[in-house]
mmCIF file of C-alpha atoms and ligand atoms in Angstrom:
data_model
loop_
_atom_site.group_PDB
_atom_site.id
_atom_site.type_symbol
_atom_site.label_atom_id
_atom_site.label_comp_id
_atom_site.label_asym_id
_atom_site.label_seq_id
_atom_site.Cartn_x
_atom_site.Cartn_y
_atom_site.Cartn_z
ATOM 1 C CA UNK E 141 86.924 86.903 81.973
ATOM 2 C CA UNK E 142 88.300 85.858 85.134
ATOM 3 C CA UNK E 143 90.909 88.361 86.618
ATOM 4 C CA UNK E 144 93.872 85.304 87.179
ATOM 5 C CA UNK E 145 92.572 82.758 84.871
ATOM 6 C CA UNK E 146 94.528 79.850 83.851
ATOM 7 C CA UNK E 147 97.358 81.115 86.336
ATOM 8 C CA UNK E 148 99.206 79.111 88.363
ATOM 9 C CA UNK E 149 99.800 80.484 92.533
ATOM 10 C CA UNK E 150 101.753 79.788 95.257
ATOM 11 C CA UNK E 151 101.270 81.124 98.092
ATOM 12 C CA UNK E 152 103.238 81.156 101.702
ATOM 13 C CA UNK E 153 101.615 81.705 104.809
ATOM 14 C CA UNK E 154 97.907 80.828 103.094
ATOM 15 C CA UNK E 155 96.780 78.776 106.153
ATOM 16 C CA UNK E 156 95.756 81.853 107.851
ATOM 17 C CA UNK E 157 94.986 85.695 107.884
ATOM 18 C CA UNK E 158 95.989 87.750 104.513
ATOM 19 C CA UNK E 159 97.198 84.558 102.652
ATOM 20 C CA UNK E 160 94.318 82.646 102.404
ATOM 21 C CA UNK E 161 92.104 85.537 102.113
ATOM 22 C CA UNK E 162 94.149 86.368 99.108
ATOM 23 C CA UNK E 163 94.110 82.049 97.741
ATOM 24 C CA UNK E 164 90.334 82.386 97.859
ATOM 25 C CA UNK E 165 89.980 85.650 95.905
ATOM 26 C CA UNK E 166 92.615 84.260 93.173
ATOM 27 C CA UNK E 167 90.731 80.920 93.341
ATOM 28 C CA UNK E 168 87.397 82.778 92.694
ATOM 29 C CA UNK E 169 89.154 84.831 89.736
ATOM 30 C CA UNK E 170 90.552 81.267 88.021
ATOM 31 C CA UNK E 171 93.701 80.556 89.455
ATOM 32 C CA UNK E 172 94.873 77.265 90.345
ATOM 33 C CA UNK E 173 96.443 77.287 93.963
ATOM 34 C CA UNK E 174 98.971 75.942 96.213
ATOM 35 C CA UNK E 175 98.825 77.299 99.484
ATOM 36 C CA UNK E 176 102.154 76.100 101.599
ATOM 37 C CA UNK E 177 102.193 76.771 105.855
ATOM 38 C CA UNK E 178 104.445 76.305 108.290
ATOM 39 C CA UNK E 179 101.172 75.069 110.118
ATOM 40 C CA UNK E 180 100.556 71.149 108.911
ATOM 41 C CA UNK E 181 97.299 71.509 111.211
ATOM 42 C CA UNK E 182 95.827 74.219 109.565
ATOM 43 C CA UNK E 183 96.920 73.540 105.949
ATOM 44 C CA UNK E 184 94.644 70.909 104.643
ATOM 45 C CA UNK E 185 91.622 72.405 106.222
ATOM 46 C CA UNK E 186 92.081 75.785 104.567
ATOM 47 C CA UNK E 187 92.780 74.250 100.994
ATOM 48 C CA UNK E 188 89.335 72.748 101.447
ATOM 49 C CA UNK E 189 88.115 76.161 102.114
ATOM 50 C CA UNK E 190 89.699 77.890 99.402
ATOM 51 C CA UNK E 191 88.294 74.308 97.301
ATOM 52 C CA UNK E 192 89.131 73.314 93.353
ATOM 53 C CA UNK E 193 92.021 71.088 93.134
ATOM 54 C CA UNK E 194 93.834 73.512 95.650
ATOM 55 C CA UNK E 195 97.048 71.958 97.290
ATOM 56 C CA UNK E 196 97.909 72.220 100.846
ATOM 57 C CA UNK E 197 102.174 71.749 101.047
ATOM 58 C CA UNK E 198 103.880 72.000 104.565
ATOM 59 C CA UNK E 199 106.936 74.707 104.210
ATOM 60 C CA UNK E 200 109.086 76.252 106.507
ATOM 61 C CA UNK E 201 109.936 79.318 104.711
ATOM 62 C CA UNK E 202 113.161 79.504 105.884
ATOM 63 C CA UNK E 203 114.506 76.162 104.406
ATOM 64 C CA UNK E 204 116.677 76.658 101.073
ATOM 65 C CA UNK E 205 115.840 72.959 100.191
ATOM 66 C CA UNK E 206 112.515 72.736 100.866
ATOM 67 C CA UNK E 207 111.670 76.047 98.786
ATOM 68 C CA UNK E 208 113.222 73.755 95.948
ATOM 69 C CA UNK E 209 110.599 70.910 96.294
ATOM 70 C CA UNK E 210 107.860 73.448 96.828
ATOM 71 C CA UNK E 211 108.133 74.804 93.674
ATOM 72 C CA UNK E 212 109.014 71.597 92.178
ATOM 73 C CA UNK E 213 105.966 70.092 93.674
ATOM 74 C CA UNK E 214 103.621 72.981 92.338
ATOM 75 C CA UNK E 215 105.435 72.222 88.965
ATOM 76 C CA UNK E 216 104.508 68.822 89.019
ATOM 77 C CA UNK E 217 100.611 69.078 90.226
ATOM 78 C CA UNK E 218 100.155 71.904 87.581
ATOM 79 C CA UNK E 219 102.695 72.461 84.939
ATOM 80 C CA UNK E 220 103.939 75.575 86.009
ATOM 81 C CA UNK E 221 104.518 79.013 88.026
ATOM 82 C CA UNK E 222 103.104 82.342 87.155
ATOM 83 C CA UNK E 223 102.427 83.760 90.759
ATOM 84 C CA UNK E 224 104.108 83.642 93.841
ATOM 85 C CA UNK E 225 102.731 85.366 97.032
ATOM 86 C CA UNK E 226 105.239 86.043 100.171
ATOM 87 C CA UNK E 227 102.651 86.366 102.899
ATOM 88 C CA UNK E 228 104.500 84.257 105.362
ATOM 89 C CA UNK E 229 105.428 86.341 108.524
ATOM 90 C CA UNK E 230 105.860 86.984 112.092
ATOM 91 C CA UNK E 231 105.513 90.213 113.784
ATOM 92 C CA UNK E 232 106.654 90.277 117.530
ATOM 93 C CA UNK E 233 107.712 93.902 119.556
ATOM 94 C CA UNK E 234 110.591 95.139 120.800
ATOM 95 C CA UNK E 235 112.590 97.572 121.174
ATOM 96 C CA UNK E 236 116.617 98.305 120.419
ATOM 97 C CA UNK E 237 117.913 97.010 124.200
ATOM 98 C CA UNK E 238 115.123 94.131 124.773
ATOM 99 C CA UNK E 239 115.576 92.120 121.219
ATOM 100 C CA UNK E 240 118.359 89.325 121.603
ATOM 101 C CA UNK E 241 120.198 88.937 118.794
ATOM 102 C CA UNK E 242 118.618 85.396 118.463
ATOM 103 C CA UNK E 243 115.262 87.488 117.967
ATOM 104 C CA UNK E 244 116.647 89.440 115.570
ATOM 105 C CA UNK E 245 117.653 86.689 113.408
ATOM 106 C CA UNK E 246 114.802 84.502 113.658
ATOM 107 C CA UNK E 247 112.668 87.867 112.509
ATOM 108 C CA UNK E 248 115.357 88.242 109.192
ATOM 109 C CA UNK E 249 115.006 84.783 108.802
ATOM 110 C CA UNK E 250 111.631 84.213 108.484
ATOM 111 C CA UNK E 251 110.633 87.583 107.044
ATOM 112 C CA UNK E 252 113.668 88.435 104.566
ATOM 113 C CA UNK E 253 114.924 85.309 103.585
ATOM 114 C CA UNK E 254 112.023 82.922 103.239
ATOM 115 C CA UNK E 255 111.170 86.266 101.075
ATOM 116 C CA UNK E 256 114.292 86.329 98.995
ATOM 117 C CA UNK E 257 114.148 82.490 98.430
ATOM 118 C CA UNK E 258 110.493 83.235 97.192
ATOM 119 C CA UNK E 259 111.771 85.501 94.749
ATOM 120 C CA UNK E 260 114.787 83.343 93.819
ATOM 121 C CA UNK E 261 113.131 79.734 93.224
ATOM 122 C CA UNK E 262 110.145 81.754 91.770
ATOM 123 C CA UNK E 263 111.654 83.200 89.087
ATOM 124 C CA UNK E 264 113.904 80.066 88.605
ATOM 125 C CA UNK E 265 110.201 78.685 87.326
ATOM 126 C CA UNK E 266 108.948 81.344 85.672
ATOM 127 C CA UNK E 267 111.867 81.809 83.239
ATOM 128 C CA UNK E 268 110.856 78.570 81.958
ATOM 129 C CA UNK E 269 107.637 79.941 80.453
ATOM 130 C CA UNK E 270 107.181 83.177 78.625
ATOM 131 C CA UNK E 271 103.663 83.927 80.133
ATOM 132 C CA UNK E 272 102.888 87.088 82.228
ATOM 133 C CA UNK E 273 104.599 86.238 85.860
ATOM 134 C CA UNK E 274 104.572 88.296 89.244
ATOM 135 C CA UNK E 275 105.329 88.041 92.605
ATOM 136 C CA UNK E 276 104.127 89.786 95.374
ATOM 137 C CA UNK E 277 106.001 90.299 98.758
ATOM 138 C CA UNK E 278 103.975 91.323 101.864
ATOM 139 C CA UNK E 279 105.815 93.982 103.652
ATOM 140 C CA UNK E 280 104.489 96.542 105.939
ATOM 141 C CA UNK E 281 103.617 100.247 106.812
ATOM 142 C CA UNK E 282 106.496 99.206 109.066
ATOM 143 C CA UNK E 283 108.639 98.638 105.883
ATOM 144 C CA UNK E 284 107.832 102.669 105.090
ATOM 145 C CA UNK E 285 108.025 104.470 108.690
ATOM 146 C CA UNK E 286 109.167 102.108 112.286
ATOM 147 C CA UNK E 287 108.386 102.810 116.228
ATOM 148 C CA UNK E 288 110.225 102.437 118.841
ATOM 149 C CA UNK E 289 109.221 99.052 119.820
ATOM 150 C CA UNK E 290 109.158 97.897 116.064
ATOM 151 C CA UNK E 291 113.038 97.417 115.510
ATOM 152 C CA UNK E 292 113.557 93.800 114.557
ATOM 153 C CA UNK E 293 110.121 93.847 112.220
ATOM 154 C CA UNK E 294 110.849 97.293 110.835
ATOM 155 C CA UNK E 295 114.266 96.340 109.701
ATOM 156 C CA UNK E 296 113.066 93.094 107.850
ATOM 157 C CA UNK E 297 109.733 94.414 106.408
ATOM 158 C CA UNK E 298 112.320 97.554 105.000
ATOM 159 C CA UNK E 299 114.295 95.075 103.793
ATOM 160 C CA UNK E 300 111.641 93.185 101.954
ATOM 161 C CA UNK E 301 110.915 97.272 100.593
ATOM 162 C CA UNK E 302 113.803 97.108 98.650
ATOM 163 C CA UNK E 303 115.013 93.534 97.850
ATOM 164 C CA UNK E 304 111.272 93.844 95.838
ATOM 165 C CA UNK E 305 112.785 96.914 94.174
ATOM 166 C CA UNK E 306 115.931 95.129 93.000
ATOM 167 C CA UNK E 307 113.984 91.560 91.666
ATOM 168 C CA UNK E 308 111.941 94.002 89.851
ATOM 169 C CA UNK E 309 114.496 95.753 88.254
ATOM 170 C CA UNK E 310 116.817 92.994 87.893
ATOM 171 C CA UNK E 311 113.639 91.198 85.822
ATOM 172 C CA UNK E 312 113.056 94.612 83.868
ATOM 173 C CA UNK E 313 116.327 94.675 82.452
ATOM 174 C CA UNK E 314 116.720 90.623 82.211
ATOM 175 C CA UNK E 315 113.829 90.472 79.601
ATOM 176 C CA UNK E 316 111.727 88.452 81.378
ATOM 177 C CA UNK E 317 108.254 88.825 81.493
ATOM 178 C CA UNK E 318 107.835 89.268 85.767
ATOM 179 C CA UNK E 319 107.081 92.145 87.726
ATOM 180 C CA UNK E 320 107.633 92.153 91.852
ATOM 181 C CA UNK E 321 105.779 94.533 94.000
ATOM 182 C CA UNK E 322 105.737 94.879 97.545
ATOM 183 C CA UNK E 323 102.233 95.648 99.424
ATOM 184 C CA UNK E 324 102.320 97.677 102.573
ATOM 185 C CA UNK E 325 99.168 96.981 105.468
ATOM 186 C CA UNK E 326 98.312 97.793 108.417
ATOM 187 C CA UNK E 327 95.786 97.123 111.145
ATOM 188 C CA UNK E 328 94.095 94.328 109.129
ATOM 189 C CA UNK E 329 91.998 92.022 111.112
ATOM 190 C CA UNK E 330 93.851 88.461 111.062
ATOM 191 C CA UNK E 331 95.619 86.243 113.766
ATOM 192 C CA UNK E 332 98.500 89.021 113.639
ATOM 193 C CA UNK E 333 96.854 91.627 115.073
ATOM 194 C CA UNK E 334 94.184 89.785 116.568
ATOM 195 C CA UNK E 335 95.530 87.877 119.106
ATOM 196 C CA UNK E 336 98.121 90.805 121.002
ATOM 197 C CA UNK E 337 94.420 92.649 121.101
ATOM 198 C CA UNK E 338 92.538 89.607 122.729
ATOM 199 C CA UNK E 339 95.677 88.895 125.039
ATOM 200 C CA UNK E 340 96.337 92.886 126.224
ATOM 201 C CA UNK E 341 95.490 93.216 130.134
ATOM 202 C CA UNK E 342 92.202 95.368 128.786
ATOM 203 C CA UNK E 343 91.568 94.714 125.137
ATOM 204 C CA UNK E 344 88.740 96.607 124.484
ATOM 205 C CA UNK E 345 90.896 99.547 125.370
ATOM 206 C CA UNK E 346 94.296 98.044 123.563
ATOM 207 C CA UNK E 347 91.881 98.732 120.464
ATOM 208 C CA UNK E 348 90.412 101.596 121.050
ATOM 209 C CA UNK E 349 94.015 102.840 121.484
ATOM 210 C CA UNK E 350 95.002 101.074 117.902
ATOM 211 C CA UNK E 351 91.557 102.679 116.350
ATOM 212 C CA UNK E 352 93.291 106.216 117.623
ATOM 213 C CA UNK E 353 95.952 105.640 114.492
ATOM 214 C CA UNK E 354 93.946 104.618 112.046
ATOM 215 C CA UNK E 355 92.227 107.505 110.159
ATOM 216 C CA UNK E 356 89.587 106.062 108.772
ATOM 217 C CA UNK E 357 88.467 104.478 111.798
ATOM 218 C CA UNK E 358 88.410 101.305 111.127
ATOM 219 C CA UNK E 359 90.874 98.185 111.672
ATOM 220 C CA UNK E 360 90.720 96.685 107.739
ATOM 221 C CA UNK E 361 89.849 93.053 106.366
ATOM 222 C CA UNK E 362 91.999 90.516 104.987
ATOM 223 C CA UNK E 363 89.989 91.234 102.028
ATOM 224 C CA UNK E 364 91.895 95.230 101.420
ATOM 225 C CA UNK E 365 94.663 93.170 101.077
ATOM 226 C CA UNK E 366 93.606 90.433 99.171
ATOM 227 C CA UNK E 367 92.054 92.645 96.033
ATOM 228 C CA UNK E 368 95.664 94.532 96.061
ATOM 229 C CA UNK E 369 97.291 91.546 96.003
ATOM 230 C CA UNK E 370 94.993 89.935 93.310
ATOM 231 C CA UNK E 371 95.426 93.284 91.047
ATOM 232 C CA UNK E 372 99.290 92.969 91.210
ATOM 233 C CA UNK E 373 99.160 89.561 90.410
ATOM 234 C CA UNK E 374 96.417 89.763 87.451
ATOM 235 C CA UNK E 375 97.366 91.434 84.116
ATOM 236 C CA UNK E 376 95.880 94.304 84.994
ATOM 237 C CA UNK E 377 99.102 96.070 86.696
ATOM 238 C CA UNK E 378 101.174 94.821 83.672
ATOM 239 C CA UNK E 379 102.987 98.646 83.697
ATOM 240 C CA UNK E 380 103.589 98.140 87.855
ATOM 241 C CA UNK E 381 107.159 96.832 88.754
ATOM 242 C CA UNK E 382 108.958 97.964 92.033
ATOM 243 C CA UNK E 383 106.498 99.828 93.276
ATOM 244 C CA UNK E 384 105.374 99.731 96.658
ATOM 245 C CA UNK E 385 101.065 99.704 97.293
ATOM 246 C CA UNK E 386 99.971 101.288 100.476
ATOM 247 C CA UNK E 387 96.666 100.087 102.182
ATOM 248 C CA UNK E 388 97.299 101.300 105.616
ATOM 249 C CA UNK E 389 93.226 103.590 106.312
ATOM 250 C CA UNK E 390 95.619 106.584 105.701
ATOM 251 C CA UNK E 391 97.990 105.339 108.623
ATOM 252 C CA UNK E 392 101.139 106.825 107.085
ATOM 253 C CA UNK E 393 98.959 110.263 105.515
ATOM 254 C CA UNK E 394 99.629 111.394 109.280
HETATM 255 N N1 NAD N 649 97.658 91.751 109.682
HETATM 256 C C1 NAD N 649 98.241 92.935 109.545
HETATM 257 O O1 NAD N 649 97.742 93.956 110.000
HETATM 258 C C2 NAD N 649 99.554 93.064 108.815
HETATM 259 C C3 NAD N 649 100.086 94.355 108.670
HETATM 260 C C4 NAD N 649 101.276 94.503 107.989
HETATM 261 C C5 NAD N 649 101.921 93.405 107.451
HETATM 262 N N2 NAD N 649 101.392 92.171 107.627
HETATM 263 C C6 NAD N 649 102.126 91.059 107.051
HETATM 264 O O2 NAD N 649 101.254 90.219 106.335
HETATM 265 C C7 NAD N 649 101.756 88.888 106.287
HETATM 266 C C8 NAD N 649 100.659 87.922 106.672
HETATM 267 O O3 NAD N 649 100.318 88.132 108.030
HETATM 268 P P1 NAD N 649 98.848 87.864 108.599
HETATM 269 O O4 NAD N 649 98.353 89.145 109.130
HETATM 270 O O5 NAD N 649 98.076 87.125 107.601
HETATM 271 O O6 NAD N 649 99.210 86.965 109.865
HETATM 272 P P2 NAD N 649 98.890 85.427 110.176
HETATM 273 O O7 NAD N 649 99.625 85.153 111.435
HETATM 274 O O8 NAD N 649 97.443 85.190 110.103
HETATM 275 O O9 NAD N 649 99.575 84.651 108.962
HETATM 276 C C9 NAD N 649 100.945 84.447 108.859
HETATM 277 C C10 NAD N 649 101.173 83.012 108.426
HETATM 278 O O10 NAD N 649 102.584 82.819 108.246
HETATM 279 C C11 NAD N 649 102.888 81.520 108.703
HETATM 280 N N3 NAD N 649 104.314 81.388 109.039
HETATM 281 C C12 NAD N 649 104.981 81.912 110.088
HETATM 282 N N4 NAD N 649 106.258 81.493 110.076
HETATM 283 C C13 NAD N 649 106.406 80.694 108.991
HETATM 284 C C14 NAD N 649 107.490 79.967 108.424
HETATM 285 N N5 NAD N 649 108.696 79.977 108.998
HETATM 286 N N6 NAD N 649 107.281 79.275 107.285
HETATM 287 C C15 NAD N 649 106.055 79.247 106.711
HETATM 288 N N7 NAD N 649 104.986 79.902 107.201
HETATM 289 C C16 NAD N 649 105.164 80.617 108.329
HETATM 290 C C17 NAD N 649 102.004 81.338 109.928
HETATM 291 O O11 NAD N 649 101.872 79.974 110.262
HETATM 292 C C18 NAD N 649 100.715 81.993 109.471
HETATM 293 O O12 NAD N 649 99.837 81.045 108.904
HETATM 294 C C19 NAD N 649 102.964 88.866 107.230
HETATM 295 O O13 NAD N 649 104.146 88.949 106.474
HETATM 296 C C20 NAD N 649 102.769 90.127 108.055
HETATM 297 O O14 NAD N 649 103.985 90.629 108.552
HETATM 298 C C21 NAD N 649 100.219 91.965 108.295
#
């Protein structure tokens, strides 16, 4: 038996790195999918890659109203919502003094609110059904420990931490039948991480430098993430609620 069969998933930021990886695994395990992008370019091409009857929806995570449709839309194409992935992201550097406030914001926005409307219009569907439901949110090793050039992504991928923690709770005691989880990488090999490398002044040294902090030697594939992902959403972590997954090569062991 398939691992997501006859589930329904939408998933934000799958044009690229950890989100599509994740759409074709859940695909590949019998999931219908909606993939949504801030990236109109990249979109269609990807949910022909990922294949089925996959649909491609453009989505700025940080639109209230256009969250609505999303859903609405994924309603529409196939009846309802059991999973929701929060993959969507951007990760820039900074420290304390050299992040504007305008920085700052447009990290929350993106990364903590186009979150918490995830959880918020995705539950709004999944109440309507009484099948198994979860949603995932993509947070961070940053979300667990910070640096000191990490402030404005540290602060929003903590936040995502524990606004999972309170969904899941406030679902647990509501009756209904979703879980939230948040999922913690690092070093994965995607655009993220990818392109600072390929842009540093020396980038074969920018990764052996990056190598240095990952213990098992090793920067990880989209795929580490994907199969935690695609076990949080699948029935088989119906006992997991609020918890938080590490896949990090023993990054935070240290
Ligand atoms: N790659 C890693 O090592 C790593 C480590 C820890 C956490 N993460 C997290 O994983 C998630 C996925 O990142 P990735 O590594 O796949 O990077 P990625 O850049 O390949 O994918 C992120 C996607 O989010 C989309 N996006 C950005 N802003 C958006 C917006 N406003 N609305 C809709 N979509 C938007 C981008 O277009 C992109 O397709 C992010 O939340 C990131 O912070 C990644």
């Amino acid at each position: 038996m398939a691992r997501v069969a006859g589930k329904v998933a939408l998933i934000t930021g799958g044009a690229s790195g950890l989100g599509l990886a994740t759409a074709k695994l859940m695909a590949a395990e019998g999931a219908r999918i909606v993939i949504t992008d801030i990236q109109k370019n990249k979109g269609p091409g990807a949910a022909k890659e990922i294949g089925g009857d996959t649909l491609f929806l453009e989505h700025d995570v940080t639109s209230e109203e256009r969250w609505q449709q999303v859903v609405v839309e994924t309603e529409k194409k196939f009846g309802k919502l059991n999973i929701v992935v929060n993959s969507a992201g951007i990760g820039t550097e900074g420290t304390i003094e050299d992040t504007s406030l305008a920085d700052f914001r447009k990290m929350m926005a993106i990364n903590v609110e186009g979150t918490f409307l995830g959880c918020k219009y995705g539950i709004e569907a999944m109440k309507k059904h009484s099948e198994p439901s979860s949603i995932v949110n993509i947070s961070s090793v940053a979300g667990l420990v910070s640096g000191f050039q990490m402030c404005a992504y540290s602060a929003s991928k903590g936040a995502v931490r524990l606004l999972s923690k309170s969904v899941a709770l406030h679902c647990a005691r509501a009756g209904y039948n979703i879980r939230c989880n948040s999922v913690h990488p690092a070093f994965i090999s995607t655009p993220m991480v990818e392109a600072p490398l390929a842009a540093a002044s020396d980038p074969e040294k920018a990764r052996k430098r990056l190598l240095r902090m990952v213990p098992i030697g090793k920067i990880g594939e989209p795929n580490d993430i994907g199969y935690m992902i695609l076990y949080l959403a699948s029935e088989e972590s119906k006992f997991v609620t609020g918890a938080e997954m590490v896949v990090d090569g023993g990054c935070t062991a240290m």
